[in-house]
Tab-separated table of C-alpha atoms in Angstrom:
chain	number	residue	atom	x	y	z
A	1	MET	CA	60.771	30.750	89.991
A	2	PRO	CA	63.619	31.608	87.593
A	3	ASP	CA	66.971	32.747	88.899
A	4	LEU	CA	67.511	36.562	88.915
A	5	PHE	CA	70.956	36.237	87.322
A	6	GLN	CA	69.521	34.230	84.474
A	7	LEU	CA	66.818	36.836	83.879
A	8	VAL	CA	69.385	39.619	83.739
A	9	MET	CA	71.578	37.680	81.336
A	10	GLU	CA	68.659	36.904	79.090
A	11	ALA	CA	67.522	40.524	79.180
A	12	GLU	CA	70.976	41.740	78.099
A	13	GLY	CA	70.872	39.245	75.269
A	14	ASP	CA	67.497	40.626	74.176
A	15	LEU	CA	68.836	44.186	74.093
A	16	ILE	CA	71.677	43.185	71.793
A	17	GLU	CA	69.472	41.344	69.278
A	18	PRO	CA	68.441	43.353	66.187
A	19	PHE	CA	64.911	44.630	65.918
A	20	ASP	CA	62.661	42.479	63.815
A	21	ALA	CA	59.556	44.301	62.600
A	22	GLY	CA	57.954	41.157	61.276
A	23	GLY	CA	57.951	39.449	64.669
A	24	ALA	CA	59.472	36.243	63.308
A	25	ASP	CA	60.191	34.748	66.718
A	26	THR	CA	57.178	34.961	68.998
A	27	ASN	CA	58.830	33.060	71.845
A	28	VAL	CA	61.219	35.911	72.716
A	29	PRO	CA	59.699	38.233	75.293
A	30	THR	CA	59.344	41.785	74.016
A	31	GLU	CA	59.102	43.482	77.367
A	32	VAL	CA	61.599	43.533	80.201
A	33	PRO	CA	60.097	42.649	83.572
A	34	ASP	CA	59.547	45.558	85.982
A	35	GLN	CA	61.752	43.925	88.567
A	36	GLN	CA	64.686	43.755	86.175
A	37	SER	CA	64.343	47.365	84.991
A	38	SER	CA	64.229	48.669	88.531
A	39	THR	CA	67.344	46.648	89.396
A	40	ASP	CA	69.207	47.925	86.338
A	41	SER	CA	68.289	51.543	86.992
A	42	SER	CA	69.420	51.291	90.616
A	43	ASN	CA	72.746	49.831	89.513
A	44	MET	CA	73.227	52.604	86.938
A	45	SER	CA	72.422	55.359	89.385
A	46	SER	CA	74.948	54.121	91.896
A	47	GLU	CA	77.828	53.432	89.468
A	48	ALA	CA	77.464	55.667	86.402
A	49	PRO	CA	78.634	59.319	86.458
A	50	PRO	CA	76.008	62.018	85.968
A	51	PRO	CA	75.355	62.926	82.318
A	52	LEU	CA	76.950	66.071	80.929
A	53	ASN	CA	74.822	68.936	79.786
A	54	GLU	CA	75.113	69.493	76.061
A	55	ASP	CA	75.400	73.255	76.599
A	56	GLU	CA	78.470	72.996	78.789
A	57	ASP	CA	81.836	73.449	77.086
A	58	MET	CA	84.758	71.232	77.920
A	59	GLN	CA	87.319	73.590	79.431
A	60	PHE	CA	90.320	72.959	81.557
A	61	PRO	CA	90.613	75.106	84.645
A	62	GLY	CA	92.913	78.036	84.119
A	63	SER	CA	93.186	77.441	80.373
A	64	ASP	CA	93.078	81.171	79.711
A	65	GLU	CA	95.897	81.801	82.117
A	66	MET	CA	98.051	79.085	80.558
A	67	GLY	CA	97.885	80.625	77.093
A	68	MET	CA	95.330	78.126	75.696
A	69	GLY	CA	92.398	80.463	75.297
A	70	GLY	CA	93.808	83.915	75.898
A	71	GLU	CA	95.918	86.255	73.805
A	72	LEU	CA	99.194	85.612	75.531
A	73	GLY	CA	102.490	85.687	73.679
A	74	ASP	CA	105.105	82.968	73.459
A	75	ASP	CA	106.814	84.174	76.615
A	76	GLY	CA	103.556	84.182	78.627
A	77	THR	CA	103.154	87.959	78.585
A	78	ASP	CA	100.274	89.894	77.165
A	79	ASP	CA	101.527	91.200	73.823
A	80	GLY	CA	99.391	94.339	73.771
A	81	GLY	CA	100.114	95.293	77.370
A	82	GLY	CA	103.825	94.639	77.000
A	83	GLU	CA	104.084	96.893	73.959
A	84	ALA	CA	102.136	99.660	75.690
A	85	GLN	CA	104.341	99.340	78.763
A	86	SER	CA	107.474	99.458	76.592
A	87	ASN	CA	106.242	102.612	74.859
A	88	GLU	CA	105.433	104.212	78.214
A	89	GLU	CA	108.910	103.395	79.568
A	90	LYS	CA	110.481	104.802	76.421
A	91	LYS	CA	108.539	108.059	76.812
A	92	ILE	CA	109.574	108.364	80.469
A	93	SER	CA	113.206	107.663	79.538
A	94	GLU	CA	113.124	110.319	76.831
A	95	LYS	CA	111.583	112.854	79.228
A	96	ALA	CA	114.253	112.175	81.850
A	97	ASN	CA	116.977	112.430	79.190
A	98	ASN	CA	115.597	115.771	77.984
A	99	ILE	CA	115.340	117.236	81.508
A	100	LEU	CA	118.878	116.148	82.433
A	101	ASN	CA	120.218	117.426	79.105
A	102	GLN	CA	118.548	120.792	79.626
A	103	ARG	CA	120.179	121.240	83.035
A	104	LEU	CA	123.556	120.106	81.705
A	105	TYR	CA	123.225	122.450	78.738
A	106	GLN	CA	122.783	125.397	81.084
A	107	GLN	CA	125.725	124.199	83.204
A	108	MET	CA	127.925	124.000	80.150
A	109	LEU	CA	126.901	127.454	78.945
A	110	ASP	CA	127.649	128.911	82.384
A	111	ARG	CA	131.058	127.215	82.546
A	112	ASN	CA	131.999	128.377	79.057
A	113	SER	CA	130.930	131.945	79.907
A	114	GLU	CA	132.984	131.838	83.066
A	115	VAL	CA	136.101	130.697	81.186
A	116	GLU	CA	135.515	133.306	78.485
A	117	GLU	CA	135.356	136.011	81.157
A	118	ILE	CA	138.609	134.761	82.707
A	119	ILE	CA	140.307	134.926	79.304
A	120	ASN	CA	139.106	138.522	78.814
A	121	ASN	CA	140.354	139.511	82.287
A	122	LEU	CA	143.765	137.903	81.645
A	123	GLN	CA	144.095	139.828	78.368
A	124	THR	CA	143.206	143.016	80.220
A	125	ILE	CA	145.928	142.593	82.854
A	126	THR	CA	148.601	141.244	80.488
A	127	PRO	CA	150.243	144.657	79.851
A	128	THR	CA	150.844	145.068	83.594
A	129	LEU	CA	152.595	141.685	84.026
A	130	PRO	CA	156.330	141.016	83.684
A	131	TYR	CA	157.437	139.720	80.295
A	132	GLU	CA	158.491	136.285	81.599
A	133	ILE	CA	155.104	135.667	83.230
A	134	VAL	CA	153.278	136.813	80.098
A	135	LYS	CA	155.446	134.476	78.005
A	136	GLN	CA	154.712	131.499	80.290
A	137	ASN	CA	151.007	132.308	80.456
A	138	ASP	CA	150.775	132.749	76.701
A	139	VAL	CA	151.030	128.964	76.074
A	140	SER	CA	148.416	128.178	78.718
A	141	LEU	CA	146.156	130.998	77.539
A	142	ASN	CA	146.208	129.685	73.948
A	143	ARG	CA	145.354	126.195	75.207
A	144	LEU	CA	142.489	127.655	77.228
A	145	LYS	CA	141.156	129.520	74.170
A	146	LYS	CA	141.246	126.315	72.084
A	147	ALA	CA	139.437	124.391	74.817
A	148	LEU	CA	136.792	127.105	75.045
A	149	THR	CA	136.284	127.118	71.250
A	150	ALA	CA	135.884	123.305	71.289
A	151	GLY	CA	133.392	123.548	74.182
A	152	GLN	CA	131.342	126.246	72.437
A	153	ASP	CA	131.313	124.304	69.142
A	154	TYR	CA	130.157	121.159	70.934
A	155	VAL	CA	127.240	123.033	72.520
A	156	ILE	CA	126.171	124.442	69.166
A	157	ASP	CA	126.743	121.422	66.888
A	158	LYS	CA	126.521	118.192	68.885
A	159	PHE	CA	124.854	118.712	72.246
A	160	VAL	CA	121.194	118.596	71.132
A	161	ASN	CA	121.566	115.404	69.107
A	162	ALA	CA	123.545	113.511	71.782
A	163	LYS	CA	122.256	111.560	74.774
A	164	TYR	CA	122.710	112.825	78.310
A	165	GLY	CA	125.459	110.323	79.159
A	166	GLU	CA	127.573	111.370	76.165
A	167	ASN	CA	127.106	115.072	76.925
A	168	LEU	CA	127.937	114.573	80.576
A	169	LEU	CA	131.152	112.732	79.741
A	170	TYR	CA	132.246	115.485	77.371
A	171	PHE	CA	131.412	118.201	79.898
A	172	ARG	CA	133.437	116.494	82.638
A	173	LYS	CA	136.469	116.119	80.365
A	174	LEU	CA	136.192	119.738	79.284
A	175	ASP	CA	135.808	120.941	82.865
A	176	VAL	CA	138.900	118.959	83.955
A	177	LEU	CA	140.865	120.528	81.084
A	178	TYR	CA	139.646	124.026	82.038
A	179	THR	CA	140.617	123.463	85.662
A	180	ALA	CA	144.096	122.134	84.789
A	181	ILE	CA	144.926	125.057	82.455
A	182	LEU	CA	143.569	127.642	84.881
A	183	GLY	CA	145.673	126.031	87.607
A	184	ASP	CA	148.824	126.567	85.514
A	185	ILE	CA	147.872	130.200	84.832
A	186	ASN	CA	147.192	130.863	88.518
A	187	ALA	CA	150.539	129.362	89.487
A	188	ASN	CA	152.297	131.748	87.058
A	189	LEU	CA	150.326	134.728	88.370
A	190	LYS	CA	151.356	133.907	91.934
A	191	LYS	CA	154.997	134.078	90.844
A	192	ALA	CA	154.342	137.582	89.509
A	193	ASN	CA	152.859	138.661	92.828
A	194	LYS	CA	155.910	137.411	94.755
A	195	SER	CA	158.298	139.304	92.541
């Protein structure tokens, strides 16, 4: 009885030999014994991995998330979504700027109207005041008129085209100037009351 190892070795040698259609060598067995084929198939089933289906694609897990198969940008963000989000944020920012500017605009109009009314009242009572007080108030009153003119011009010419932060800064400076000048005028008027 031949050795099993020898049969396997000879069978492998037979598989490697080229096919001869003429059958030149009749001594070489053309069929593999059943015992050998069953042994080879059992070895293959225990060691070889299962065959891949031809329909299955080779994909790495999470390849879409890593930017390999998806439409992600260089920074890992979705380009379309990022642009839409940026536009949405811009619209919200513009709305907030417009609302704040509208309130500030009304505040500025009210403050300018208030100062204008104070100037008119001062001019009304000027004839009743002593000359020295009128003379001292005249400088402050002219400064107040100039500040009011500048404030009114800003509202008409620059306010609409400026951002909220710029308008707020100007309004605060103007309001501080109004308050300082009116403080000087009130101090002079108090002197007139004492005399």
